mmCIF file of C-alpha atoms and ligand atoms in Angstrom:
data_model
loop_
_atom_site.group_PDB
_atom_site.id
_atom_site.type_symbol
_atom_site.label_atom_id
_atom_site.label_comp_id
_atom_site.label_asym_id
_atom_site.label_seq_id
_atom_site.Cartn_x
_atom_site.Cartn_y
_atom_site.Cartn_z
ATOM 1 C CA UNK A 20 114.764 91.656 56.420
ATOM 2 C CA UNK A 21 113.565 90.531 59.789
ATOM 3 C CA UNK A 22 112.084 93.015 62.214
ATOM 4 C CA UNK A 23 111.169 91.100 65.324
ATOM 5 C CA UNK A 24 108.507 92.068 67.847
ATOM 6 C CA UNK A 25 109.087 90.774 71.353
ATOM 7 C CA UNK A 26 106.214 91.378 73.666
ATOM 8 C CA UNK A 27 105.108 90.661 77.198
ATOM 9 C CA UNK A 28 102.061 91.797 79.126
ATOM 10 C CA UNK A 29 103.723 93.180 82.264
ATOM 11 C CA UNK A 30 106.881 95.251 82.778
ATOM 12 C CA UNK A 31 108.508 92.341 84.643
ATOM 13 C CA UNK A 32 108.129 90.162 81.563
ATOM 14 C CA UNK A 33 110.148 92.427 79.296
ATOM 15 C CA UNK A 34 112.679 93.820 81.816
ATOM 16 C CA UNK A 35 115.020 90.815 81.406
ATOM 17 C CA UNK A 36 114.747 91.183 77.617
ATOM 18 C CA UNK A 37 115.675 94.871 77.710
ATOM 19 C CA UNK A 38 118.595 93.998 79.950
ATOM 20 C CA UNK A 39 119.941 91.525 77.400
ATOM 21 C CA UNK A 40 119.299 93.916 74.487
ATOM 22 C CA UNK A 41 121.210 96.660 76.338
ATOM 23 C CA UNK A 42 120.761 99.779 74.222
ATOM 24 C CA UNK A 43 117.449 100.923 72.827
ATOM 25 C CA UNK A 44 115.435 103.932 71.764
ATOM 26 C CA UNK A 45 112.161 104.632 73.554
ATOM 27 C CA UNK A 46 109.069 105.666 71.574
ATOM 28 C CA UNK A 47 105.607 106.356 72.908
ATOM 29 C CA UNK A 48 102.724 105.232 70.734
ATOM 30 C CA UNK A 49 99.014 104.660 71.397
ATOM 31 C CA UNK A 50 99.379 104.791 75.144
ATOM 32 C CA UNK A 51 102.321 102.404 75.363
ATOM 33 C CA UNK A 52 106.092 102.554 75.386
ATOM 34 C CA UNK A 53 107.977 100.748 72.613
ATOM 35 C CA UNK A 54 111.691 99.979 72.847
ATOM 36 C CA UNK A 55 113.448 99.862 69.477
ATOM 37 C CA UNK A 56 116.866 98.309 69.209
ATOM 38 C CA UNK A 57 119.342 96.918 66.772
ATOM 39 C CA UNK A 58 120.399 93.594 68.230
ATOM 40 C CA UNK A 59 123.249 91.757 66.533
ATOM 41 C CA UNK A 60 122.353 93.435 63.239
ATOM 42 C CA UNK A 61 118.589 92.848 63.372
ATOM 43 C CA UNK A 62 115.903 95.352 64.329
ATOM 44 C CA UNK A 63 113.820 94.514 67.378
ATOM 45 C CA UNK A 64 110.797 96.209 68.887
ATOM 46 C CA UNK A 65 110.102 95.290 72.518
ATOM 47 C CA UNK A 66 107.013 96.259 74.514
ATOM 48 C CA UNK A 67 104.723 95.219 77.311
ATOM 49 C CA UNK A 68 101.096 95.618 76.402
ATOM 50 C CA UNK A 69 99.457 95.776 79.838
ATOM 51 C CA UNK A 70 97.308 92.873 80.949
ATOM 52 C CA UNK A 71 94.447 91.341 78.983
ATOM 53 C CA UNK A 72 93.130 90.634 75.507
ATOM 54 C CA UNK A 73 92.298 94.203 74.469
ATOM 55 C CA UNK A 74 95.628 95.764 75.442
ATOM 56 C CA UNK A 75 97.580 92.869 73.941
ATOM 57 C CA UNK A 76 95.604 93.168 70.703
ATOM 58 C CA UNK A 77 96.445 96.856 70.493
ATOM 59 C CA UNK A 78 100.143 96.244 71.127
ATOM 60 C CA UNK A 79 100.486 93.324 68.727
ATOM 61 C CA UNK A 80 98.790 95.234 65.923
ATOM 62 C CA UNK A 81 100.825 98.376 66.653
ATOM 63 C CA UNK A 82 104.057 96.391 66.512
ATOM 64 C CA UNK A 83 103.089 94.935 63.158
ATOM 65 C CA UNK A 84 101.220 97.748 61.458
ATOM 66 C CA UNK A 85 102.925 100.827 62.901
ATOM 67 C CA UNK A 86 106.445 99.538 63.611
ATOM 68 C CA UNK A 87 106.569 97.084 60.682
ATOM 69 C CA UNK A 88 107.480 93.910 62.579
ATOM 70 C CA UNK A 89 107.243 90.708 60.549
ATOM 71 C CA UNK A 90 107.700 88.109 63.311
ATOM 72 C CA UNK A 91 106.338 88.183 66.845
ATOM 73 C CA UNK A 92 107.563 86.364 69.934
ATOM 74 C CA UNK A 93 105.640 86.614 73.198
ATOM 75 C CA UNK A 94 107.333 85.929 76.511
ATOM 76 C CA UNK A 95 105.575 85.720 79.846
ATOM 77 C CA UNK A 96 104.045 83.691 82.635
ATOM 78 C CA UNK A 97 100.940 81.513 82.830
ATOM 79 C CA UNK A 98 98.837 79.399 85.093
ATOM 80 C CA UNK A 99 99.463 75.688 84.593
ATOM 81 C CA UNK A 100 96.557 73.309 84.047
ATOM 82 C CA UNK A 101 98.296 70.153 82.866
ATOM 83 C CA UNK A 102 99.569 68.539 86.095
ATOM 84 C CA UNK A 103 102.907 67.822 84.420
ATOM 85 C CA UNK A 104 103.607 71.575 84.343
ATOM 86 C CA UNK A 105 105.361 72.746 87.512
ATOM 87 C CA UNK A 106 106.332 76.273 88.574
ATOM 88 C CA UNK A 107 109.077 77.571 86.271
ATOM 89 C CA UNK A 108 108.395 75.018 83.508
ATOM 90 C CA UNK A 109 108.150 76.319 79.963
ATOM 91 C CA UNK A 110 105.207 75.791 77.663
ATOM 92 C CA UNK A 111 105.150 76.631 73.969
ATOM 93 C CA UNK A 112 101.694 77.154 72.506
ATOM 94 C CA UNK A 113 100.873 74.936 69.540
ATOM 95 C CA UNK A 114 97.470 76.619 69.280
ATOM 96 C CA UNK A 115 95.505 79.138 71.309
ATOM 97 C CA UNK A 116 91.883 79.870 72.074
ATOM 98 C CA UNK A 117 89.795 82.509 73.843
ATOM 99 C CA UNK A 118 88.203 80.614 76.713
ATOM 100 C CA UNK A 119 85.774 83.415 77.620
ATOM 101 C CA UNK A 120 84.392 84.068 74.131
ATOM 102 C CA UNK A 121 80.853 82.813 74.587
ATOM 103 C CA UNK A 122 77.936 82.904 72.149
ATOM 104 C CA UNK A 123 76.925 79.355 73.036
ATOM 105 C CA UNK A 124 73.364 80.659 73.480
ATOM 106 C CA UNK A 125 73.143 80.456 69.671
ATOM 107 C CA UNK A 126 74.431 76.899 69.457
ATOM 108 C CA UNK A 127 78.061 77.772 68.735
ATOM 109 C CA UNK A 128 80.936 76.086 70.593
ATOM 110 C CA UNK A 129 82.783 78.043 73.279
ATOM 111 C CA UNK A 130 85.511 80.225 71.823
ATOM 112 C CA UNK A 131 83.837 80.480 68.431
ATOM 113 C CA UNK A 132 82.312 83.425 66.627
ATOM 114 C CA UNK A 133 81.308 83.441 62.933
ATOM 115 C CA UNK A 134 84.300 84.332 60.768
ATOM 116 C CA UNK A 135 86.739 83.192 63.443
ATOM 117 C CA UNK A 136 87.906 79.799 64.664
ATOM 118 C CA UNK A 137 88.080 78.157 68.094
ATOM 119 C CA UNK A 138 91.851 77.719 67.809
ATOM 120 C CA UNK A 139 94.610 79.687 66.085
ATOM 121 C CA UNK A 140 97.815 77.766 65.376
ATOM 122 C CA UNK A 141 101.230 79.202 66.170
ATOM 123 C CA UNK A 142 103.996 79.152 63.558
ATOM 124 C CA UNK A 143 105.422 75.661 63.104
ATOM 125 C CA UNK A 144 108.845 76.946 62.039
ATOM 126 C CA UNK A 145 109.267 78.933 65.252
ATOM 127 C CA UNK A 146 108.076 75.960 67.314
ATOM 128 C CA UNK A 147 110.662 73.776 65.573
ATOM 129 C CA UNK A 148 113.309 76.414 66.308
ATOM 130 C CA UNK A 149 112.311 76.361 69.985
ATOM 131 C CA UNK A 150 112.923 72.613 70.031
ATOM 132 C CA UNK A 151 116.432 73.141 68.673
ATOM 133 C CA UNK A 152 117.087 75.804 71.312
ATOM 134 C CA UNK A 153 115.720 73.582 74.082
ATOM 135 C CA UNK A 154 117.933 70.744 72.986
ATOM 136 C CA UNK A 155 121.025 72.944 72.864
ATOM 137 C CA UNK A 156 120.278 74.309 76.336
ATOM 138 C CA UNK A 157 119.395 70.868 77.708
ATOM 139 C CA UNK A 158 116.003 72.232 78.731
ATOM 140 C CA UNK A 159 112.590 70.629 78.569
ATOM 141 C CA UNK A 160 109.942 72.688 76.824
ATOM 142 C CA UNK A 161 106.480 71.245 76.683
ATOM 143 C CA UNK A 162 104.207 71.948 73.733
ATOM 144 C CA UNK A 163 100.542 72.431 74.448
ATOM 145 C CA UNK A 164 97.290 74.295 74.091
ATOM 146 C CA UNK A 165 96.971 77.702 75.742
ATOM 147 C CA UNK A 166 93.580 79.161 76.638
ATOM 148 C CA UNK A 167 93.307 82.943 76.987
ATOM 149 C CA UNK A 168 90.666 85.020 78.755
ATOM 150 C CA UNK A 169 90.180 88.310 80.561
ATOM 151 C CA UNK A 170 90.332 86.710 83.971
ATOM 152 C CA UNK A 171 93.002 85.657 86.469
ATOM 153 C CA UNK A 172 91.886 82.076 87.063
ATOM 154 C CA UNK A 173 92.217 80.821 90.631
ATOM 155 C CA UNK A 174 89.494 78.263 90.822
ATOM 156 C CA UNK A 175 89.364 74.520 90.133
ATOM 157 C CA UNK A 176 85.910 74.470 88.559
ATOM 158 C CA UNK A 177 86.856 77.174 86.020
ATOM 159 C CA UNK A 178 90.022 75.202 85.231
ATOM 160 C CA UNK A 179 87.930 72.057 84.722
ATOM 161 C CA UNK A 180 85.586 73.951 82.421
ATOM 162 C CA UNK A 181 88.513 75.233 80.330
ATOM 163 C CA UNK A 182 89.921 71.709 80.049
ATOM 164 C CA UNK A 183 86.512 70.376 79.028
ATOM 165 C CA UNK A 184 86.053 73.056 76.357
ATOM 166 C CA UNK A 185 89.587 73.405 75.000
ATOM 167 C CA UNK A 186 91.734 70.587 76.409
ATOM 168 C CA UNK A 187 94.111 73.370 77.436
ATOM 169 C CA UNK A 188 97.443 72.794 79.183
ATOM 170 C CA UNK A 189 97.895 76.348 80.456
ATOM 171 C CA UNK A 190 95.979 79.575 80.646
ATOM 172 C CA UNK A 191 96.785 83.238 80.580
ATOM 173 C CA UNK A 192 95.321 86.556 79.469
ATOM 174 C CA UNK A 193 96.997 87.643 76.201
ATOM 175 C CA UNK A 194 98.189 84.812 73.940
ATOM 176 C CA UNK A 195 94.885 84.062 72.219
ATOM 177 C CA UNK A 196 94.307 87.654 71.210
ATOM 178 C CA UNK A 197 97.888 88.138 69.969
ATOM 179 C CA UNK A 198 97.386 84.946 67.939
ATOM 180 C CA UNK A 199 94.275 86.347 66.248
ATOM 181 C CA UNK A 200 96.120 89.548 65.281
ATOM 182 C CA UNK A 201 99.189 87.770 63.894
ATOM 183 C CA UNK A 202 97.123 85.223 62.025
ATOM 184 C CA UNK A 203 94.989 87.933 60.411
ATOM 185 C CA UNK A 204 98.071 89.936 59.401
ATOM 186 C CA UNK A 205 100.059 86.882 58.248
ATOM 187 C CA UNK A 206 102.848 87.380 60.744
ATOM 188 C CA UNK A 207 104.481 84.204 62.112
ATOM 189 C CA UNK A 208 104.170 84.169 65.894
ATOM 190 C CA UNK A 209 105.380 82.210 68.882
ATOM 191 C CA UNK A 210 103.935 82.258 72.399
ATOM 192 C CA UNK A 211 106.133 81.085 75.271
ATOM 193 C CA UNK A 212 105.107 81.029 78.911
ATOM 194 C CA UNK A 213 106.792 79.907 82.109
ATOM 195 C CA UNK A 214 104.450 78.663 84.801
ATOM 196 C CA UNK A 215 103.926 81.069 87.725
ATOM 197 C CA UNK A 216 101.011 79.280 89.428
ATOM 198 C CA UNK A 217 98.580 76.454 88.868
ATOM 199 C CA UNK A 218 95.395 78.556 88.625
ATOM 200 C CA UNK A 219 93.946 77.102 91.819
ATOM 201 C CA UNK A 220 92.913 78.759 95.088
ATOM 202 C CA UNK A 221 96.549 79.590 95.955
ATOM 203 C CA UNK A 222 97.243 81.068 92.516
ATOM 204 C CA UNK A 223 97.577 84.710 93.520
ATOM 205 C CA UNK A 224 100.115 83.868 96.250
ATOM 206 C CA UNK A 225 102.063 81.594 93.945
ATOM 207 C CA UNK A 226 101.945 84.241 91.211
ATOM 208 C CA UNK A 227 103.332 86.927 93.541
ATOM 209 C CA UNK A 228 106.131 84.629 94.640
ATOM 210 C CA UNK A 229 107.171 83.182 91.273
ATOM 211 C CA UNK A 230 106.091 85.667 88.610
ATOM 212 C CA UNK A 231 109.460 87.409 88.436
ATOM 213 C CA UNK A 232 111.624 84.287 88.394
ATOM 214 C CA UNK A 233 109.365 82.590 85.850
ATOM 215 C CA UNK A 234 109.338 85.730 83.688
ATOM 216 C CA UNK A 235 113.154 85.599 83.593
ATOM 217 C CA UNK A 236 113.127 81.904 82.583
ATOM 218 C CA UNK A 237 110.792 82.674 79.688
ATOM 219 C CA UNK A 238 112.622 85.850 78.618
ATOM 220 C CA UNK A 239 116.036 84.181 78.568
ATOM 221 C CA UNK A 240 114.673 81.357 76.434
ATOM 222 C CA UNK A 241 113.037 83.745 73.988
ATOM 223 C CA UNK A 242 116.280 85.677 73.613
ATOM 224 C CA UNK A 243 118.093 82.412 72.784
ATOM 225 C CA UNK A 244 115.533 81.994 70.029
ATOM 226 C CA UNK A 245 116.182 85.537 68.845
ATOM 227 C CA UNK A 246 119.904 84.727 68.784
ATOM 228 C CA UNK A 247 119.164 81.846 66.436
ATOM 229 C CA UNK A 248 116.836 83.885 64.230
ATOM 230 C CA UNK A 249 119.368 86.711 63.830
ATOM 231 C CA UNK A 250 122.306 84.381 63.316
ATOM 232 C CA UNK A 251 123.599 84.589 59.723
ATOM 233 C CA UNK A 252 123.479 80.777 59.593
ATOM 234 C CA UNK A 253 119.732 80.950 60.115
ATOM 235 C CA UNK A 254 118.869 83.949 57.984
ATOM 236 C CA UNK A 255 116.156 82.058 56.170
ATOM 237 C CA UNK A 256 114.164 81.557 59.379
HETATM 238 N N1 SAH B 313 99.517 90.892 89.935
HETATM 239 C C1 SAH B 313 99.145 91.655 88.772
HETATM 240 C C2 SAH B 313 98.028 90.987 87.981
HETATM 241 C C3 SAH B 313 98.486 89.743 87.271
HETATM 242 S S1 SAH B 313 97.283 89.097 86.182
HETATM 243 C C4 SAH B 313 98.708 93.050 89.234
HETATM 244 O O1 SAH B 313 98.223 93.180 90.343
HETATM 245 O O2 SAH B 313 98.856 93.987 88.458
HETATM 246 C C5 SAH B 313 98.132 87.679 85.601
HETATM 247 C C6 SAH B 313 99.095 87.854 84.457
HETATM 248 O O3 SAH B 313 99.902 86.691 84.317
HETATM 249 C C7 SAH B 313 98.421 87.994 83.092
HETATM 250 O O4 SAH B 313 99.205 88.806 82.251
HETATM 251 C C8 SAH B 313 98.317 86.550 82.580
HETATM 252 O O5 SAH B 313 98.640 86.438 81.213
HETATM 253 C C9 SAH B 313 99.318 85.753 83.411
HETATM 254 N N2 SAH B 313 98.779 84.672 84.268
HETATM 255 C C10 SAH B 313 99.544 83.976 85.147
HETATM 256 N N3 SAH B 313 98.775 83.123 85.863
HETATM 257 C C11 SAH B 313 97.501 83.260 85.425
HETATM 258 C C12 SAH B 313 96.265 82.676 85.816
HETATM 259 N N4 SAH B 313 96.200 81.786 86.808
HETATM 260 N N5 SAH B 313 95.141 83.080 85.187
HETATM 261 C C13 SAH B 313 95.197 83.995 84.195
HETATM 262 N N6 SAH B 313 96.339 84.600 83.805
HETATM 263 C C14 SAH B 313 97.500 84.251 84.410
#
């Protein structure tokens, strides 16, 4: 039986999801609010974690270990690095890294600590499903590498550094940590982001202007994926 976690970082990222879900029960746990619903016959748990790697780690592990979710979809916004990504465009993470994890002083590559890996790969089945959904909706969804760190990036030289180290297409503040949790707990996960800014000097203005509209674009797409997952025709996925 599927129990699907749908998470965002900020309230605006999950508001459109809760609107589509309609009815839900609210539970407080570990300093966050979790919204539990039965959606078209499948149990969902929706939550926003608050911003950053630590809060998103706590929420992802709570959704899996406390609420019993066995699939996780993240919906939100990101700063675009790849010049082909414009405001409102969707990017699906193929793999994710932590761009600020730095023990290079000991000769390790950026993003690496012993026992971990520079990149964590997202679930291929969910990525394939996103392609089907994109095709059905006539939407373009780019696949790419997402770099995560505890920093709102608004600076070209930091962007350049992240490209040099990780060849990343977009950056944000939660995906890489959620990926580590899901990978460790063997839960298939999918990270979707719509571009809110391009992480340059204007990023905070662009973010304020487009965060809400981009959050809706991402949330609506993720719910189309949920529709496919819960559909009886797809009950193996
Ligand atoms: N305006 C908010 C802070 C937003 S932080 C406030 O004042 O409370 C940015 C959020 O959007 C994070 O959750 C992150 O995942 C994502 N994001 C979008 N653009 C980003 C960028 N340029 N750098 C890092 N994270 C970004």
